[in-house]
Short mmCIF file of C-alpha atoms in Angstrom, two decimals:
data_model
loop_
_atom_site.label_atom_id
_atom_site.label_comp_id
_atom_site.label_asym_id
_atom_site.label_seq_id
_atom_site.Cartn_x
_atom_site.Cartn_y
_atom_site.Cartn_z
CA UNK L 119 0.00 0.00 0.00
CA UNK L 120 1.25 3.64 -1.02
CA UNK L 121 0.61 6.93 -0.20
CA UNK L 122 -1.97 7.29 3.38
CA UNK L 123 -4.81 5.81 2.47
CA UNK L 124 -8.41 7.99 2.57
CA UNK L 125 -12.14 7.32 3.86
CA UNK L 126 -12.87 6.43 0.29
CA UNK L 127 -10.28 4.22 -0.60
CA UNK L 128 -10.69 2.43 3.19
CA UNK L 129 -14.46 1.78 1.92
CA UNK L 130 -13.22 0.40 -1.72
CA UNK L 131 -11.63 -2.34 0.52
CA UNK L 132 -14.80 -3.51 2.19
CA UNK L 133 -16.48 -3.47 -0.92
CA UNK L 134 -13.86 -5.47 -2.81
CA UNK L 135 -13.90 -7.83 0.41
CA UNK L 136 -14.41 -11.20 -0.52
CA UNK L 137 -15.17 -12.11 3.66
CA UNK L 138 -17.23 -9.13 4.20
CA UNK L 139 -20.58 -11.24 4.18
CA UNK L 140 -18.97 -13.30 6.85
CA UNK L 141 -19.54 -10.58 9.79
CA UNK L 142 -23.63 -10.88 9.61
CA UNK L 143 -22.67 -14.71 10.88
CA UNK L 144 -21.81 -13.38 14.00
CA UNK L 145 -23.18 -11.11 17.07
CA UNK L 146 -21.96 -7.75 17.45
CA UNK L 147 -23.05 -5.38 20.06
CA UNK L 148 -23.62 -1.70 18.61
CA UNK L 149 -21.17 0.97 19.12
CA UNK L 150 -18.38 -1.30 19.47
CA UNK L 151 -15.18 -1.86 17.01
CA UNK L 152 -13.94 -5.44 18.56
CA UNK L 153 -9.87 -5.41 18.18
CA UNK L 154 -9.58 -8.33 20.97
CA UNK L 155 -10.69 -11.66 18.99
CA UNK L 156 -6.93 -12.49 20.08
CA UNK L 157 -7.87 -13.19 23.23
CA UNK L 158 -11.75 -14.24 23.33
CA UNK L 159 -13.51 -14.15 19.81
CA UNK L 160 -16.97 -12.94 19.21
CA UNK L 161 -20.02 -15.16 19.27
CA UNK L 162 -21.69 -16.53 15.92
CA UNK L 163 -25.40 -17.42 15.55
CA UNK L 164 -24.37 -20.63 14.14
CA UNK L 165 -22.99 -21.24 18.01
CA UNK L 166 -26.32 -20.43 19.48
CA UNK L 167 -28.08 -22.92 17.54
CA UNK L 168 -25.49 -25.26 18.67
CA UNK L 169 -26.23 -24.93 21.72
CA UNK L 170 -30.12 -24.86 21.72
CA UNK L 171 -29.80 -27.96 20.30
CA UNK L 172 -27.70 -30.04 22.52
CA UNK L 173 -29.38 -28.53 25.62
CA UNK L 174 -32.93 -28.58 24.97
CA UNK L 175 -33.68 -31.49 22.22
CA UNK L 176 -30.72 -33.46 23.30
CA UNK L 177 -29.95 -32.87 26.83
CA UNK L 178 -33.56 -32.69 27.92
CA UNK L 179 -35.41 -35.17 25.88
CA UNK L 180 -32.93 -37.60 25.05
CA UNK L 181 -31.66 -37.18 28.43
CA UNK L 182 -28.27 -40.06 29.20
CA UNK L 183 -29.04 -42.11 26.02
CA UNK L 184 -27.67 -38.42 24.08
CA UNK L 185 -24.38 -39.98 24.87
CA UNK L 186 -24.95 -42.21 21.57
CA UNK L 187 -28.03 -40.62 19.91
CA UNK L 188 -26.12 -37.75 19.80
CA UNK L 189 -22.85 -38.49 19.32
CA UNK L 190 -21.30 -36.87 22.57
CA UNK L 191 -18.66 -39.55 23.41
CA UNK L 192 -16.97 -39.09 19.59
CA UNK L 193 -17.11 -35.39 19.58
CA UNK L 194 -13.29 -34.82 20.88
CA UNK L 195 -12.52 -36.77 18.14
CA UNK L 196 -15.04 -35.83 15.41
CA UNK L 197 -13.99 -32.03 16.26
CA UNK L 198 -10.80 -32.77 16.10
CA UNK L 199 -10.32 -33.65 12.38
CA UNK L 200 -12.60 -31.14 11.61
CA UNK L 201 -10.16 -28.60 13.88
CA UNK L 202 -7.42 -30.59 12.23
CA UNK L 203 -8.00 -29.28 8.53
CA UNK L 204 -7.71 -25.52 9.45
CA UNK L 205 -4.35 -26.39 11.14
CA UNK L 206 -2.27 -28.92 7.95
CA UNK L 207 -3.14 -31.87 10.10
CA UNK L 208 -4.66 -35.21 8.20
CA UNK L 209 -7.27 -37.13 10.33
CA UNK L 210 -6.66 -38.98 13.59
CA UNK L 211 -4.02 -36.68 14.46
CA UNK L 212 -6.10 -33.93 16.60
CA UNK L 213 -8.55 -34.20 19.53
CA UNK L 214 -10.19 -31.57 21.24
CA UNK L 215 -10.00 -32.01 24.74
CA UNK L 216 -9.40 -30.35 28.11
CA UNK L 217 -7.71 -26.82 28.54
CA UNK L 218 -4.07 -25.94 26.99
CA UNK L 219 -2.63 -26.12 30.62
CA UNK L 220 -3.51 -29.43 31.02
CA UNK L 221 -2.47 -30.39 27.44
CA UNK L 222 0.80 -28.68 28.20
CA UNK L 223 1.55 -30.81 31.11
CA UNK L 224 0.03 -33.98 29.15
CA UNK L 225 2.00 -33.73 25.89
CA UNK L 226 5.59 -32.59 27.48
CA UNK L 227 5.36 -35.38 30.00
CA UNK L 228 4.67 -37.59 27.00
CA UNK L 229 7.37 -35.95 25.15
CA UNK L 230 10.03 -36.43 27.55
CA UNK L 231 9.23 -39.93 28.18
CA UNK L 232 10.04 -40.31 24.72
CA UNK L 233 13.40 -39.00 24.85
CA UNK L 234 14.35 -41.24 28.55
CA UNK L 235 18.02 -39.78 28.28
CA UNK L 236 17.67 -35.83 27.99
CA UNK L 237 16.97 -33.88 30.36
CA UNK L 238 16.18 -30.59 29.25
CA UNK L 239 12.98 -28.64 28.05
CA UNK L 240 13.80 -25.56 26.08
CA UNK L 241 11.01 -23.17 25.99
CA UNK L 242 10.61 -19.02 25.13
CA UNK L 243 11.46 -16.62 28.43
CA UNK L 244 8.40 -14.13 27.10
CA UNK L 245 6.15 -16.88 26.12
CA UNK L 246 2.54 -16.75 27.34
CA UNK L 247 3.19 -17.66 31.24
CA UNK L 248 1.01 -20.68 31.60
CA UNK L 249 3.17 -22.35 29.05
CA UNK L 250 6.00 -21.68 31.48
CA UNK L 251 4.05 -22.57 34.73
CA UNK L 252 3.14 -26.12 32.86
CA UNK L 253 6.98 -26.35 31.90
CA UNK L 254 8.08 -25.63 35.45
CA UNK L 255 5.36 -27.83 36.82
CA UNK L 256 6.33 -30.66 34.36
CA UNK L 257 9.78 -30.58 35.65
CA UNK L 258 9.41 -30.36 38.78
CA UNK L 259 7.40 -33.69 38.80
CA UNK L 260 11.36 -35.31 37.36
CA UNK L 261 14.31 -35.16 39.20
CA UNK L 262 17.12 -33.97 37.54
CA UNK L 263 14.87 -31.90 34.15
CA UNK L 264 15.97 -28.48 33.76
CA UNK L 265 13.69 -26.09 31.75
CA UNK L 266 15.97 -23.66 29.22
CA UNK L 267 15.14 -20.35 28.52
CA UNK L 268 15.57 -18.14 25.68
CA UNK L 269 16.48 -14.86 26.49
CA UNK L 270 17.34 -15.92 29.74
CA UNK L 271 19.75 -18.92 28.78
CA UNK L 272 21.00 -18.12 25.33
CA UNK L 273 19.74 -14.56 22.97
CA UNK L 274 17.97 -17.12 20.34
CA UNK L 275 16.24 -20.55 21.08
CA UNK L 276 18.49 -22.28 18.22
CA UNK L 277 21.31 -21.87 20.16
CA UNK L 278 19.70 -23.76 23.14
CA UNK L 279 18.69 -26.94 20.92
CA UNK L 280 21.87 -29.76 21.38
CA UNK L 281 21.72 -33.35 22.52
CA UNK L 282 20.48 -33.01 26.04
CA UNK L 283 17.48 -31.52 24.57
CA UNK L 284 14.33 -33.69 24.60
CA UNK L 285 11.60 -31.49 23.99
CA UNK L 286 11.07 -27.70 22.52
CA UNK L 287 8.02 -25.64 23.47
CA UNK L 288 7.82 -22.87 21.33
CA UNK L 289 4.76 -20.87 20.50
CA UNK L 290 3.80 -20.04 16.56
CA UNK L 291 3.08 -16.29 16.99
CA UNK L 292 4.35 -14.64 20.16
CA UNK L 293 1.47 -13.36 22.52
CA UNK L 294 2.54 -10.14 22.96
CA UNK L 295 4.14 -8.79 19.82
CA UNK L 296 2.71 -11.03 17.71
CA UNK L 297 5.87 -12.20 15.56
CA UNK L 298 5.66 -15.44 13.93
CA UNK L 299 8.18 -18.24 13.67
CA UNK L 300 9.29 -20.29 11.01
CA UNK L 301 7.73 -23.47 11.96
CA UNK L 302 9.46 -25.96 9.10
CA UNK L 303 13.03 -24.38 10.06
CA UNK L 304 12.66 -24.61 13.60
CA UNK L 305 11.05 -28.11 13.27
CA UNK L 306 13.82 -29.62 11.37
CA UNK L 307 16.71 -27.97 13.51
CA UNK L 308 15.02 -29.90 16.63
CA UNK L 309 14.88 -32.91 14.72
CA UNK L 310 18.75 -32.59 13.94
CA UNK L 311 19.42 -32.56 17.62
CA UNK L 312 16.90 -35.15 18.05
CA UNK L 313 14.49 -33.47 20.52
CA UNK L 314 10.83 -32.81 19.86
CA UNK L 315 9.47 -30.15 19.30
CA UNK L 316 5.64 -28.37 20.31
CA UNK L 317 4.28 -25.67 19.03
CA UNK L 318 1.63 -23.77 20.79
CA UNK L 319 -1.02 -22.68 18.13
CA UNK L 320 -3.17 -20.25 20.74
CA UNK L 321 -2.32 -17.32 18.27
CA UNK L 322 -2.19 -19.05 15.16
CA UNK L 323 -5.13 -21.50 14.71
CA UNK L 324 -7.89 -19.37 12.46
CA UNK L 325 -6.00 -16.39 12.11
CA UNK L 326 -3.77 -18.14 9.54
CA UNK L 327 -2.82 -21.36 7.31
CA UNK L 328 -0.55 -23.74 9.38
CA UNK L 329 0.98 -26.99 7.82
CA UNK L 330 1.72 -29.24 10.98
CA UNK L 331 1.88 -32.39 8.56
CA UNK L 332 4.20 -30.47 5.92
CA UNK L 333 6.33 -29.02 8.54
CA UNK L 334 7.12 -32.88 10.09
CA UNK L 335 5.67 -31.31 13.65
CA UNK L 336 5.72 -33.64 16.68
CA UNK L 337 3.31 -32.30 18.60
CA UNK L 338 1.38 -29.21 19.04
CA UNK L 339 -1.18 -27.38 21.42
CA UNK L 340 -3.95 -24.82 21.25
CA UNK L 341 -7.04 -22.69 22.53
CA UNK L 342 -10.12 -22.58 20.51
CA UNK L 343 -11.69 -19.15 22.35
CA UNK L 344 -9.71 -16.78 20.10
CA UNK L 345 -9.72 -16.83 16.25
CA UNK L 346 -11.98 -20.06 16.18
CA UNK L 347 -14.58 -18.10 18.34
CA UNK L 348 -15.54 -21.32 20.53
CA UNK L 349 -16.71 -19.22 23.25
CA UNK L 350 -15.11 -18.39 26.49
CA UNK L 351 -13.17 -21.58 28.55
CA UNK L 352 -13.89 -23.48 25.06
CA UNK L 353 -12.13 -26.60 24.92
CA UNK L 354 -8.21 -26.76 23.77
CA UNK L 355 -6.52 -29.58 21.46
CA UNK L 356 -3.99 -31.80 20.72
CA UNK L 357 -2.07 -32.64 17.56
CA UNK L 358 0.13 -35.67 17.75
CA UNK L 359 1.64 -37.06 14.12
CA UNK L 360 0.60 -40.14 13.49
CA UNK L 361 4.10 -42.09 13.70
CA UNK L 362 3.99 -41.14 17.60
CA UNK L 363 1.10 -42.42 18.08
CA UNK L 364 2.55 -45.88 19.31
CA UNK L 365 5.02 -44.53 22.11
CA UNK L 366 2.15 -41.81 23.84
CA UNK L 367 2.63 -42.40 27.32
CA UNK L 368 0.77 -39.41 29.24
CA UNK L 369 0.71 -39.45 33.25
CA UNK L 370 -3.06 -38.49 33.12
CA UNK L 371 -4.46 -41.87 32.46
CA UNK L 372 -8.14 -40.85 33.44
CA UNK L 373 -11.26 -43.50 31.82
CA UNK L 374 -11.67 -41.70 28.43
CA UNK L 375 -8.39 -42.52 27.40
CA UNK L 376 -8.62 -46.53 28.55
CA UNK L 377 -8.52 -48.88 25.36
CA UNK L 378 -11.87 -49.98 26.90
CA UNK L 379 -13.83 -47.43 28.88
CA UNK L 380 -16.93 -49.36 29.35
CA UNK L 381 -15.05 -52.46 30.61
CA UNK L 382 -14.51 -50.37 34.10
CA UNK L 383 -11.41 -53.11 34.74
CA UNK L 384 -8.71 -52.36 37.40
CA UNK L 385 -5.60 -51.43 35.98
CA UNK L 386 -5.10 -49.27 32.83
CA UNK L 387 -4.53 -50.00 29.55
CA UNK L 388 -3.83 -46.88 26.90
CA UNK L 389 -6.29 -46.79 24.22
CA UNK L 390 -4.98 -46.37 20.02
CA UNK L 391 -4.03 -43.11 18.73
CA UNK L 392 -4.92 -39.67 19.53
CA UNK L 393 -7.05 -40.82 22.14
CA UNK L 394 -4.48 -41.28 24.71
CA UNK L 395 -4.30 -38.18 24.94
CA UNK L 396 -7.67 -37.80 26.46
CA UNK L 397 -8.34 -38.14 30.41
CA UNK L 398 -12.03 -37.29 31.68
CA UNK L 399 -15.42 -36.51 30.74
CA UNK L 400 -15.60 -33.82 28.13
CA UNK L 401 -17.77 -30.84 28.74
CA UNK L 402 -20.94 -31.41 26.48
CA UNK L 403 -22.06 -28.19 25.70
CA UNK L 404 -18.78 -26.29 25.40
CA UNK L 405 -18.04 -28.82 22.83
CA UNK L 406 -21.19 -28.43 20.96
CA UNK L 407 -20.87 -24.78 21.36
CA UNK L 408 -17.13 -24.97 19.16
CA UNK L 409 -19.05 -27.48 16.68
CA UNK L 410 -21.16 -24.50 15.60
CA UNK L 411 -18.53 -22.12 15.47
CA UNK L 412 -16.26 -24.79 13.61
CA UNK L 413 -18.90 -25.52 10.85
CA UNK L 414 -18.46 -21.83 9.76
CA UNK L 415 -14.75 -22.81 8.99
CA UNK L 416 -15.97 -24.91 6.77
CA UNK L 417 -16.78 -22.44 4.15
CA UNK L 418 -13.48 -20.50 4.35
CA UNK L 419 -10.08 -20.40 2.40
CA UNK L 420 -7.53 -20.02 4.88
CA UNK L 421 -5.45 -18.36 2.38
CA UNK L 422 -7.84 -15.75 2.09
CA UNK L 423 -8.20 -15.18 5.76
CA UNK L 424 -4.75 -14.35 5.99
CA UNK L 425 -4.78 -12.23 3.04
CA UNK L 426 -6.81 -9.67 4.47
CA UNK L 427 -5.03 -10.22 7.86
CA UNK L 428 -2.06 -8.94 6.50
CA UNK L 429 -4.08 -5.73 4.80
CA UNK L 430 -5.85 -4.74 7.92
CA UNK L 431 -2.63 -5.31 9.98
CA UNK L 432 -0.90 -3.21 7.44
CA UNK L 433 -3.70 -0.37 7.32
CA UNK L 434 -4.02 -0.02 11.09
CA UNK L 435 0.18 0.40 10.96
CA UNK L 436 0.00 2.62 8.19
CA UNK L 437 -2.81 4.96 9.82
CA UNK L 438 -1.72 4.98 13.31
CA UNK L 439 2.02 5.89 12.90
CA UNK L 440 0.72 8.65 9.98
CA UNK L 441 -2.01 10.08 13.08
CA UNK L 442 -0.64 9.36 16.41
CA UNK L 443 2.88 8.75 15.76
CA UNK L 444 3.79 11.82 17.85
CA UNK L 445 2.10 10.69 20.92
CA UNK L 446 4.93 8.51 22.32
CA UNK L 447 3.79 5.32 20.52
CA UNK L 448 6.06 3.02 19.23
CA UNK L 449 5.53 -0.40 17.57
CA UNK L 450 6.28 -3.82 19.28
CA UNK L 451 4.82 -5.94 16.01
CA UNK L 452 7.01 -6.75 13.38
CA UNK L 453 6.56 -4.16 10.06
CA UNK L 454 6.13 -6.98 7.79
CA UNK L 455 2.97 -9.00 7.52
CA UNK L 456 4.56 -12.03 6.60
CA UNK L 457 6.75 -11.78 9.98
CA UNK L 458 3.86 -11.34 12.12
CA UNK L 459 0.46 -12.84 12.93
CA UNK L 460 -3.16 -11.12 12.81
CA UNK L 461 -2.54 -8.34 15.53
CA UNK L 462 -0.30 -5.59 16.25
CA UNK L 463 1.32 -4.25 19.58
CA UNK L 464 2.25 -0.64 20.18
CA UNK L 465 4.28 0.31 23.56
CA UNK L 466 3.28 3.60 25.34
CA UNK L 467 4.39 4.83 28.55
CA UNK L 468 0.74 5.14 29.82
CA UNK L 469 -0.97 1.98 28.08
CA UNK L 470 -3.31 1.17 30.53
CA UNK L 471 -4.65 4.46 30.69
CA UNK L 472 -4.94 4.84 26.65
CA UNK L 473 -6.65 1.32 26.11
CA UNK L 474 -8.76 2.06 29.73
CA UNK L 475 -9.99 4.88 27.36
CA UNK L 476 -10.17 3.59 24.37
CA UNK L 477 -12.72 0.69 25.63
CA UNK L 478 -14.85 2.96 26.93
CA UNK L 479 -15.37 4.81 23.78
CA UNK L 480 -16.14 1.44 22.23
CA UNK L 481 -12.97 0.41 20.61
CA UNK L 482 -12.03 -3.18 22.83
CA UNK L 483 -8.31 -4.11 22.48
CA UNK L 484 -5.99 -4.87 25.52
CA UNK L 485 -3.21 -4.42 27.62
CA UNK L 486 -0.53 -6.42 28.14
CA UNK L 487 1.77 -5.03 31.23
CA UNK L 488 4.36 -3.16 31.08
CA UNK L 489 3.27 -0.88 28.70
CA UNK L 490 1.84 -2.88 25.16
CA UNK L 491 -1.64 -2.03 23.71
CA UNK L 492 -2.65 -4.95 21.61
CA UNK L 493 -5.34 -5.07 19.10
CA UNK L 494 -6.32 -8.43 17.46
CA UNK L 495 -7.81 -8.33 13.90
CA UNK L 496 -10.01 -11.31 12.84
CA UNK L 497 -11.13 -10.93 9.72
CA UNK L 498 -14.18 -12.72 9.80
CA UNK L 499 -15.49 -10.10 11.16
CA UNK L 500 -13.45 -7.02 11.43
CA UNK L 501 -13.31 -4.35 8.18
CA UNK L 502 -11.51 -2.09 7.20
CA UNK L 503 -13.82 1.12 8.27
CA UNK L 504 -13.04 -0.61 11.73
CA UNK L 505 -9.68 -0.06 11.32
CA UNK L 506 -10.84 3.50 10.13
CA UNK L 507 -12.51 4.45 12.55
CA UNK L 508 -10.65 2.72 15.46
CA UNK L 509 -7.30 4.92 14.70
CA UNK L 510 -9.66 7.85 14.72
CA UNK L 511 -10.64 7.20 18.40
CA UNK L 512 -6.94 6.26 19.28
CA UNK L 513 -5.91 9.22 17.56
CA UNK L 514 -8.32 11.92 19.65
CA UNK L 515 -7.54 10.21 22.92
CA UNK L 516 -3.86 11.21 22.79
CA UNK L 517 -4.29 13.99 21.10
CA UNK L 518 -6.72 15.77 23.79
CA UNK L 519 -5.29 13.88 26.51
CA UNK L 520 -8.38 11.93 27.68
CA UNK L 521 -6.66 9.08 28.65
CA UNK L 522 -5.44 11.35 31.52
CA UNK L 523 -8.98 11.19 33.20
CA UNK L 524 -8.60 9.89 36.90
CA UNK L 525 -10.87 7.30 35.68
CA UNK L 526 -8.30 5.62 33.83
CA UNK L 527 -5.60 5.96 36.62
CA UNK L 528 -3.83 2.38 36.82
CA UNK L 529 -5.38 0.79 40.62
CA UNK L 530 -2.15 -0.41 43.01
CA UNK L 531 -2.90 -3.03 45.43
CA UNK L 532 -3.37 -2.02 49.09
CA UNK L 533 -0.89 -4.06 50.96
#
């Protein structure tokens, strides 16, 4: 893009937009530009019907028997492969299942018991801090496993990878600044060393195409709340390739995942495939919430989601360093689109006050402390005139100051 784009040209791009008709799928409150799909993603009316469904047809009249009239006890599965397409993984490699925590601590456990002579788990020092909790957690259940930091350990996490490695965490697109990593490189310099490798997916899966199968991934972990728009505390997944399907040895060996869970025999016995990765009941309803807003994926080109990722990401660069770049912001996200995922991060000394302000003129982003403003872009739903009139808002709350209000003033705990 050229030049500083105008109204006009902003509302050529809608019109040209070949998701536009997408955003009528889904349920926006008025007055509100949503820039935080990165961290829960807006509700769809095919979710709601989802959820009628299972609660009042299936639930209520079909009462326990819904467990095979309707399916339930397949769903991680069924999900799964339909999950499993938006992410480059062929069937009977993904489950849905649980919360990432848990999977965290489920698929490094199972990880490191296939590598029985390292000893170290190398993982990101900003990653997203449950990924480190699990990791620390994780090692602390193994005497003598070390968790490896980069940034802390080494400047770059390639340096980190050697022999005593057995397992890399590593997440796709960075929480907070949003840069993306080179999965296929970073895969196949793991495999050199001979560790594994996991790649969190919580910023990745349905804000753009991943190839899990293409890249030769081991394993890898994600949310569905955000760009899948599952619905708050929707259930995560698992991706395992197929040729480890045979050594999975997880230390949460609840009924779900027994080779015969209707046998109710003492003693446990690991059932085939993904399915060891599961544990215990699976929450009904949140599942057949993600079904509905999973069956919209099934109409879209990934490649053309991430197309006009990159061009709002772009625009909302382009306009806010052209209109507020003199009020102390700077950018965190990387400048090119291909380097980055579907938001951007600006740093400003008073962040919490600007987004405090920002949200209550209708324009929902976040903060992420110290001092990053992050705004999410999912362009299922958000336009470009969002992105218009978003850096307009931005743009007259540092300009007059309003983020100074009292307000907005950040709250300290009393101690």
């Amino acid at each position: 893009m050229t030049g500083i784009p105008d109204l006009a040209s902003v509302e050529a791009m809608d019109a040209a937009d070949p998701l536009r008709s997408m955003r009528d799928r889904f349920v926006l409150p008025d007055g509100v530009i949503y820039l935080d799909g990165n961290s829960l993603g807006a509700a769809s009316s095919d979710v709601f019907s989802e959820i009628e469904n299972a609660a009042r047809r299936e639930w209520a009249q079909d009462l326990i028997r819904a467990w095979n009239t309707a399916g339930w006890f397949d769903m991680p599965v069924e999900l799964g492969d339909q999950l499993g397409r938006l992410i480059g993984a062929g069937s009977g490699q993904t489950v849905v299942c649980d919360t990432t925590s848990i999977n965290i601590y489920k698929v490094l456990h199972a990880a490191l018991a296939m590598r029985p002579e390292r000893s170290v788990i190398v993982a990101e020092g900003d990653s997203f801090p449950t990924d480190l909790y699990m990791a620390e957690g994780v090692a602390s259940t193994r005497p003598g496993t070390v968790l490896s930091l980069e940034g802390v350990d080494a400047p770059a996490i390639e340096e980190l990878i050697d022999e005593r490695v057995a397992v890399i965490l590593v997440n796709h697109v960075n929480y907070k600044s949003g840069r993306l990593r080179d999965m296929a490189t970073l895969t196949r310099k793991a495999h050199q060393a001979g560790a594994l490798i996991v790649w969190d997916l919580c910023h990745t899966a349905g804000a753009l195409p991943v190839n899990l199968d293409g890249s030769n991934a081991d394993f890898a972990i994600g949310c569905t709340y955000k760009y899948l728009n599952g619905g708050p505390g929707a259930p995560a997944f698992i991706y395992a390739a197929n040729r480890h399907h045979g050594d999975i040895r997880q230390p949460l060996s609840g009924w779900w995942g027994h080779a015969r869970p209707f046998a109710f025999e003492q003693g446990y016995a690991a059932g085939s495939g993904i399915r060891r990765f599961l544990c215990g009941t699976q929450p009904v309803l949140s599942m057949r919430a993600l079904k509905g807003a999973l069956n919209l994926w099934d109409e879209v080109d990934m490649t053309v989601v991430r197309d006009k990722s990159i061009a709002l990401t772009d625009l909302f660069i382009q306009l806010v360093e052209a209109r507020c770049g003199a009020f102390g912001l700077e950018l965190e996200s990387p400048r090119d689109g291909a380097e980055r995922g579907s938001q951007v991060s600006f740093a400003h000394p008073n962040g919490y006050q600007v987004m405090r302000a920002l949200i209550e003129r209708g324009v929902i982003g976040d903060f992420r402390a110290p001092s990053t403003i992050r705004f999410g872009f999912t362009p299922l739903y958000v336009g470009y005139r969002d992105v218009w009139d978003a850096v307009g808002v931005l743009e007259d709350i540092l300009r007059t100051g309003a983020w100074q209000d009292a307000r907005f003033a950040v709250k300290t705990a009393v101690t």
